[in-house]
Amino acid sequence: MRPLEPMFRAIDITQKQLGNDFKLSDEKIDIVTDRNSLRKLTRFISSHGPNRDPRPGSNREFRIDVQLSSNGRTLALSRHEENSIRKSGGFSGYGFNFEKATTEEFPPLMVTNSTRTHMSRFKSTGHHRITRYDLLGLRFLVRYEVDAMESAPVAEETNVVRKDELDALTAAFAQTSLLEPRTIIPKPRLAAKKPEPIIDVPDSELRHVVHGKLISQSQVLELRTIRNSLQVPWSDVYPQLFLSQTPVFKIAKQLDGHVDMIQTYTDESDGMKEAHERLAPDFVSLIELLKRIRNIGEKQGLVGHNRPFSLYWSGTGDLKVRAIQPYDHPKGLLTAEELESF
């Protein structure tokens, strides 16, 4: 399965469900990508300036595969990973337990095959979302992973939420443990609905189930934990939020897995505004870099689904552009139909 195939499927199915006469070509998209590729490019840019992330391992080498549509406008960035499955390397922080303790878990989705002769339970392992936005003259279509969502529209919030101002769930959670806790926080259980059919599409490994409901972008959350003696690492956090237009950020201050407080930031918070002002030059540079990449592809004749090229960065120095030989085409590239749909 190609990395961006679920995005195309989700757009197509959702627009049909809404009854829209929708064509991607009408959207005039300049950049189609997942957030991960944009984050890698911003790390490359930041590494050459004052916003460099000083933490060990923050500037890792990467490769991004690129295709330029024959319209000369749409640039598709595809992740190129040697290992598509993330392997555990031991303790990696308390983020997972924080998510587990502060969010509702949807019940397994009951599904049946096309003939309704077999029933299965599908449990969610993650949630992704697609957003479209305009930035400095370029229109982006970005897929990204979502940590959580508010169950109701977000109210106006201050940048730091004191313990006496936390909502009911957070108040119950504060000063509990992020180590596999014995304290069980009561969370509502959602009732499972009738089984939904699994839909197969010819010539594709990807199957889908039509389920769920649309939610507002204002309900999307980013969650994180940090040691209580440290400051929010905005050089890392803010690009994550900005490049997916995620409006709310909640960070738990903890000591050895015990939470002292949870801070909430929105785009009206001082911390978020200061981060944007400081990092804005890097986003300007990102736009210029993407335009240069597009111009290089056009000048070198690297246009169309069968003329891909790659971006490579070793973690230091310059970003290199390399043509991909026909015998070395990655499997995760967009098909001709997908690329030309723009």
Short mmCIF file of C-alpha atoms in Angstrom, two decimals, residues 4-5 7-9 24-25 67-70 74 76 304-305 333-342:
data_model
loop_
_atom_site.label_atom_id
_atom_site.label_comp_id
_atom_site.label_asym_id
_atom_site.label_seq_id
_atom_site.Cartn_x
_atom_site.Cartn_y
_atom_site.Cartn_z
CA LEU A 4 -0.68 8.52 0.58
CA GLU A 5 -3.25 6.04 -0.80
CA MET A 7 -5.65 10.04 1.88
CA PHE A 8 -6.97 9.79 -1.69
CA ARG A 9 -9.45 7.10 -0.64
CA LEU A 24 -9.17 17.68 -6.81
CA SER A 25 -8.19 19.60 -9.92
CA GLN A 67 6.79 13.82 -8.05
CA LEU A 68 5.75 16.86 -10.08
CA SER A 69 2.40 16.74 -11.86
CA SER A 70 2.24 17.56 -15.55
CA THR A 74 1.37 20.21 -7.89
CA ALA A 76 3.75 15.44 -4.21
CA GLY A 304 5.05 13.09 -14.42
CA HIS A 305 4.54 10.00 -12.30
CA LEU A 333 4.92 6.73 -5.24
CA LEU A 334 1.63 8.15 -6.49
CA THR A 335 0.08 6.43 -9.48
CA ALA A 336 -0.38 8.31 -12.75
CA GLU A 337 -4.11 8.63 -12.02
CA GLU A 338 -3.50 10.05 -8.54
CA LEU A 339 -0.84 12.53 -9.63
CA GLU A 340 -2.80 13.77 -12.62
CA SER A 341 -6.00 14.16 -10.58
CA PHE A 342 -4.61 17.53 -9.51
#
